[in-house]
Amino acid sequence: MDLLVEPELSVLVFERHGWDHADYARWSRALLDAQAAFVTPTSHRGRPCTRLAIVNPATPPDDIRLIVDSMREPAARQGSDGQMPM
């Protein structure tokens, strides 16, 4: 067996100012419940943040933009049921 292509993984780690671990957890859960993305809350140097791993190199930048933009105003984007429309 031969490896034909070197494995690649792009990881983005970013934070939204003013968010705590609970904010990231709610946002992450809403994306998962909407089946829009699986994005994990994490910490970097003790600060809460999120990590997005892009495993498909054909992922369009607009898909990434939708996920990042969903952090900008989560209260406005979540419905009364807590679901995030995507």
Coordinates of N, CA, C and O in Angstrom, one line a residue:
M1 N 0.8 -1.2 0.0 CA 0.0 0.0 0.0 C 0.9 1.2 0.0 O 1.9 1.3 0.7
D2 N 0.5 2.2 -0.8 CA 1.3 3.5 -0.9 C 0.4 4.7 -0.6 O -0.7 4.7 -1.1
L3 N 0.9 5.6 0.1 CA 0.2 6.9 0.3 C 0.5 7.7 -0.9 O 1.6 8.0 -1.3
L4 N -0.6 8.1 -1.6 CA -0.5 8.9 -2.8 C -0.5 10.4 -2.6 O 0.1 11.1 -3.4
V5 N -1.2 10.8 -1.6 CA -1.3 12.3 -1.3 C -1.1 12.5 0.2 O -1.6 11.8 1.0
E6 N -0.2 13.4 0.5 CA 0.1 13.8 1.9 C -1.2 14.3 2.5 O -2.0 15.1 1.9
P7 N -1.5 13.8 3.7 CA -2.8 14.3 4.4 C -2.7 15.8 4.7 O -1.6 16.3 5.0
E8 N -3.8 16.4 4.6 CA -3.8 17.9 4.9 C -5.0 18.1 5.8 O -6.1 17.5 5.6
L9 N -4.9 19.1 6.6 CA -5.9 19.5 7.5 C -5.7 21.0 7.8 O -4.6 21.4 8.2
S10 N -6.8 21.8 7.6 CA -6.7 23.2 7.9 C -7.5 23.4 9.2 O -8.7 23.0 9.2
V11 N -6.9 24.0 10.1 CA -7.6 24.3 11.4 C -7.6 25.8 11.6 O -6.6 26.5 11.5
L12 N -8.8 26.3 11.9 CA -9.0 27.7 12.2 C -9.4 27.8 13.7 O -10.3 27.1 14.1
V13 N -8.7 28.7 14.4 CA -9.0 28.9 15.8 C -9.3 30.4 16.0 O -8.4 31.2 15.6
F14 N -10.5 30.7 16.5 CA -10.8 32.1 16.6 C -11.7 32.3 17.8 O -12.3 31.4 18.3
E15 N -11.8 33.6 18.2 CA -12.7 33.9 19.4 C -13.6 35.1 19.0 O -13.3 35.9 18.1
R16 N -14.7 35.1 19.7 CA -15.6 36.3 19.6 C -15.5 37.0 21.0 O -15.7 36.4 22.1
H17 N -15.1 38.2 20.9 CA -14.9 39.0 22.2 C -16.2 39.0 23.0 O -17.2 39.3 22.4
G18 N -16.0 38.8 24.3 CA -17.1 38.8 25.2 C -17.8 37.5 25.4 O -18.7 37.4 26.3
W19 N -17.5 36.5 24.6 CA -18.1 35.2 24.8 C -17.4 34.4 25.9 O -16.1 34.5 26.0
D20 N -18.1 33.6 26.6 CA -17.5 32.6 27.5 C -17.8 31.2 27.0 O -18.3 31.0 25.9
H21 N -17.3 30.2 27.8 CA -17.5 28.8 27.4 C -18.9 28.5 27.0 O -19.2 27.8 26.1
A22 N -19.9 29.0 27.8 CA -21.3 28.7 27.6 C -21.8 29.2 26.3 O -22.6 28.6 25.6
D23 N -21.3 30.4 25.9 CA -21.7 31.0 24.7 C -21.3 30.2 23.5 O -22.0 29.9 22.5
Y24 N -20.0 29.7 23.6 CA -19.5 28.9 22.5 C -20.2 27.5 22.4 O -20.5 27.0 21.3
A25 N -20.6 27.0 23.6 CA -21.3 25.7 23.6 C -22.7 25.8 23.0 O -23.1 25.0 22.2
R26 N -23.4 26.9 23.3 CA -24.7 27.1 22.7 C -24.6 27.3 21.2 O -25.4 26.7 20.5
W27 N -23.7 28.1 20.8 CA -23.5 28.4 19.4 C -23.1 27.1 18.6 O -23.7 26.7 17.6
S28 N -22.2 26.3 19.2 CA -21.8 25.1 18.6 C -23.0 24.1 18.5 O -23.2 23.4 17.5
R29 N -23.7 24.0 19.6 CA -24.9 23.1 19.6 C -25.9 23.5 18.6 O -26.5 22.6 17.9
A30 N -26.2 24.8 18.4 CA -27.1 25.2 17.4 C -26.7 24.9 16.0 O -27.5 24.5 15.2
L31 N -25.4 25.0 15.7 CA -24.9 24.6 14.4 C -25.1 23.1 14.1 O -25.5 22.7 13.1
L32 N -24.8 22.3 15.2 CA -24.9 20.9 15.1 C -26.4 20.5 14.9 O -26.7 19.7 14.0
D33 N -27.3 21.1 15.7 CA -28.7 20.8 15.6 C -29.3 21.1 14.2 O -30.1 20.4 13.7
A34 N -28.8 22.2 13.6 CA -29.2 22.6 12.3 C -28.5 21.8 11.2 O -28.8 22.0 10.0
Q35 N -27.6 20.9 11.6 CA -26.8 20.1 10.7 C -26.1 21.0 9.7 O -25.9 20.6 8.5
A36 N -25.6 22.1 10.2 CA -24.9 23.0 9.4 C -23.4 22.8 9.5 O -22.6 22.9 8.5
A37 N -22.9 22.5 10.7 CA -21.5 22.3 10.9 C -21.2 21.6 12.3 O -22.1 21.7 13.1
F38 N -20.1 21.0 12.4 CA -19.7 20.4 13.6 C -18.4 21.2 14.0 O -17.4 21.0 13.5
V39 N -18.6 22.2 14.9 CA -17.6 23.1 15.3 C -17.4 23.0 16.8 O -18.4 23.0 17.5
T40 N -16.2 22.8 17.3 CA -16.0 22.5 18.7 C -15.6 23.7 19.5 O -14.7 24.4 19.1
P41 N -16.2 23.9 20.7 CA -15.6 24.9 21.6 C -14.3 24.4 22.2 O -14.2 23.2 22.3
T42 N -13.4 25.3 22.4 CA -12.1 24.8 23.0 C -11.5 26.0 23.8 O -12.2 27.0 24.0
S43 N -10.3 25.9 24.2 CA -9.6 27.0 24.9 C -8.2 27.1 24.3 O -7.6 26.1 23.8
H44 N -7.7 28.3 24.2 CA -6.3 28.5 23.8 C -5.7 29.4 24.8 O -6.2 30.6 25.0
R45 N -4.6 28.9 25.4 CA -3.9 29.7 26.5 C -4.9 30.2 27.5 O -4.8 31.4 28.0
G46 N -5.9 29.3 27.9 CA -6.8 29.7 28.9 C -8.0 30.5 28.5 O -8.9 30.8 29.3
R47 N -8.1 30.9 27.2 CA -9.2 31.7 26.8 C -10.1 30.9 26.0 O -9.7 30.1 25.1
P48 N -11.5 31.0 26.2 CA -12.4 30.3 25.4 C -12.4 30.7 24.0 O -12.2 31.9 23.7
C49 N -12.6 29.8 23.1 CA -12.6 30.1 21.6 C -13.2 28.9 20.9 O -13.8 28.0 21.6
T50 N -13.1 28.9 19.6 CA -13.7 27.8 18.9 C -12.6 27.3 17.9 O -11.7 28.0 17.5
R51 N -12.8 26.0 17.5 CA -11.8 25.4 16.5 C -12.7 24.8 15.4 O -13.6 24.1 15.6
L52 N -12.3 25.2 14.2 CA -13.0 24.7 13.0 C -11.9 23.9 12.2 O -10.9 24.5 11.8
A53 N -12.1 22.7 12.0 CA -11.2 21.8 11.2 C -11.9 21.6 9.8 O -13.0 21.1 9.7
I54 N -11.2 22.0 8.8 CA -11.6 21.8 7.4 C -10.9 20.6 6.8 O -9.7 20.6 6.6
V55 N -11.7 19.5 6.7 CA -11.0 18.3 6.2 C -11.2 18.1 4.7 O -10.4 17.3 4.1
N56 N -12.2 18.7 4.1 CA -12.4 18.6 2.7 C -11.7 19.8 2.0 O -12.2 20.9 2.1
P57 N -10.7 19.6 1.2 CA -10.0 20.7 0.5 C -10.9 21.4 -0.5 O -10.7 22.5 -0.9
A58 N -12.1 20.8 -0.9 CA -13.0 21.4 -1.8 C -14.1 22.2 -1.1 O -15.0 22.7 -1.8
T59 N -13.9 22.4 0.2 CA -14.9 23.2 0.9 C -14.9 24.6 0.4 O -13.9 25.3 0.4
P60 N -16.0 25.1 -0.1 CA -16.0 26.5 -0.6 C -15.9 27.5 0.5 O -16.4 27.4 1.6
P61 N -15.2 28.6 0.2 CA -15.0 29.7 1.2 C -16.3 30.2 1.7 O -16.4 30.6 2.9
D62 N -17.4 30.2 0.9 CA -18.7 30.7 1.4 C -19.2 29.8 2.5 O -19.9 30.4 3.4
D63 N -19.0 28.5 2.5 CA -19.4 27.7 3.6 C -18.7 28.1 4.9 O -19.4 28.1 6.0
I64 N -17.5 28.4 4.8 CA -16.7 28.8 6.0 C -17.2 30.2 6.5 O -17.5 30.4 7.7
R65 N -17.5 31.1 5.5 CA -18.0 32.4 5.8 C -19.4 32.3 6.6 O -19.6 33.1 7.5
L66 N -20.2 31.4 6.2 CA -21.5 31.2 6.8 C -21.3 30.8 8.3 O -22.0 31.3 9.2
I67 N -20.4 30.0 8.6 CA -20.2 29.5 9.9 C -19.6 30.7 10.8 O -20.1 31.0 11.9
V68 N -18.6 31.4 10.2 CA -18.0 32.5 11.0 C -19.1 33.6 11.2 O -19.2 34.2 12.2
D69 N -19.8 33.9 10.1 CA -20.8 35.0 10.2 C -21.9 34.6 11.3 O -22.5 35.5 11.9
S70 N -22.2 33.3 11.5 CA -23.2 33.0 12.4 C -22.8 33.3 13.9 O -23.6 33.4 14.7
M71 N -21.5 33.6 14.1 CA -21.0 34.1 15.4 C -21.3 35.5 15.6 O -21.3 36.0 16.8
R72 N -21.5 36.3 14.6 CA -21.6 37.8 14.7 C -22.8 38.2 15.6 O -22.7 39.0 16.4
E73 N -23.9 37.6 15.3 CA -25.1 38.0 16.0 C -26.0 36.8 16.3 O -27.0 36.6 15.7
P74 N -25.5 35.9 17.2 CA -26.2 34.6 17.4 C -27.6 34.8 17.9 O -28.5 34.0 17.5
A75 N -27.9 35.8 18.7 CA -29.3 35.9 19.2 C -30.2 36.3 18.1 O -31.4 35.8 18.0
A76 N -29.8 37.0 17.1 CA -30.6 37.4 16.0 C -30.8 36.3 15.0 O -31.8 36.2 14.3
R77 N -29.8 35.4 15.0 CA -29.9 34.3 14.0 C -30.6 33.0 14.5 O -31.0 32.2 13.8
Q78 N -30.7 32.9 15.8 CA -31.4 31.7 16.4 C -32.8 32.0 16.5 O -33.3 33.1 16.9
G79 N -33.6 31.0 16.2 CA -35.1 31.1 16.3 C -35.5 31.0 17.7 O -34.7 30.7 18.6
S80 N -36.8 31.1 18.0 CA -37.3 30.9 19.3 C -37.1 29.5 19.9 O -37.0 29.4 21.1
D81 N -36.8 28.6 19.0 CA -36.6 27.2 19.5 C -35.1 27.0 19.7 O -34.7 25.9 20.0
G82 N -34.3 28.0 19.5 CA -32.8 27.9 19.7 C -32.1 27.4 18.5 O -30.9 27.2 18.5
Q83 N -32.8 27.0 17.5 CA -32.2 26.5 16.3 C -31.6 27.6 15.4 O -32.1 28.7 15.4
M84 N -30.5 27.3 14.8 CA -29.8 28.3 13.9 C -30.2 28.0 12.5 O -29.9 26.9 11.9
P85 N -30.9 28.9 11.8 CA -31.2 28.7 10.4 C -30.0 28.8 9.5 O -29.2 29.7 9.7
M86 N -29.8 27.9 8.6 CA -28.6 27.9 7.7 C -29.1 27.6 6.3 O -30.0 26.9 6.1

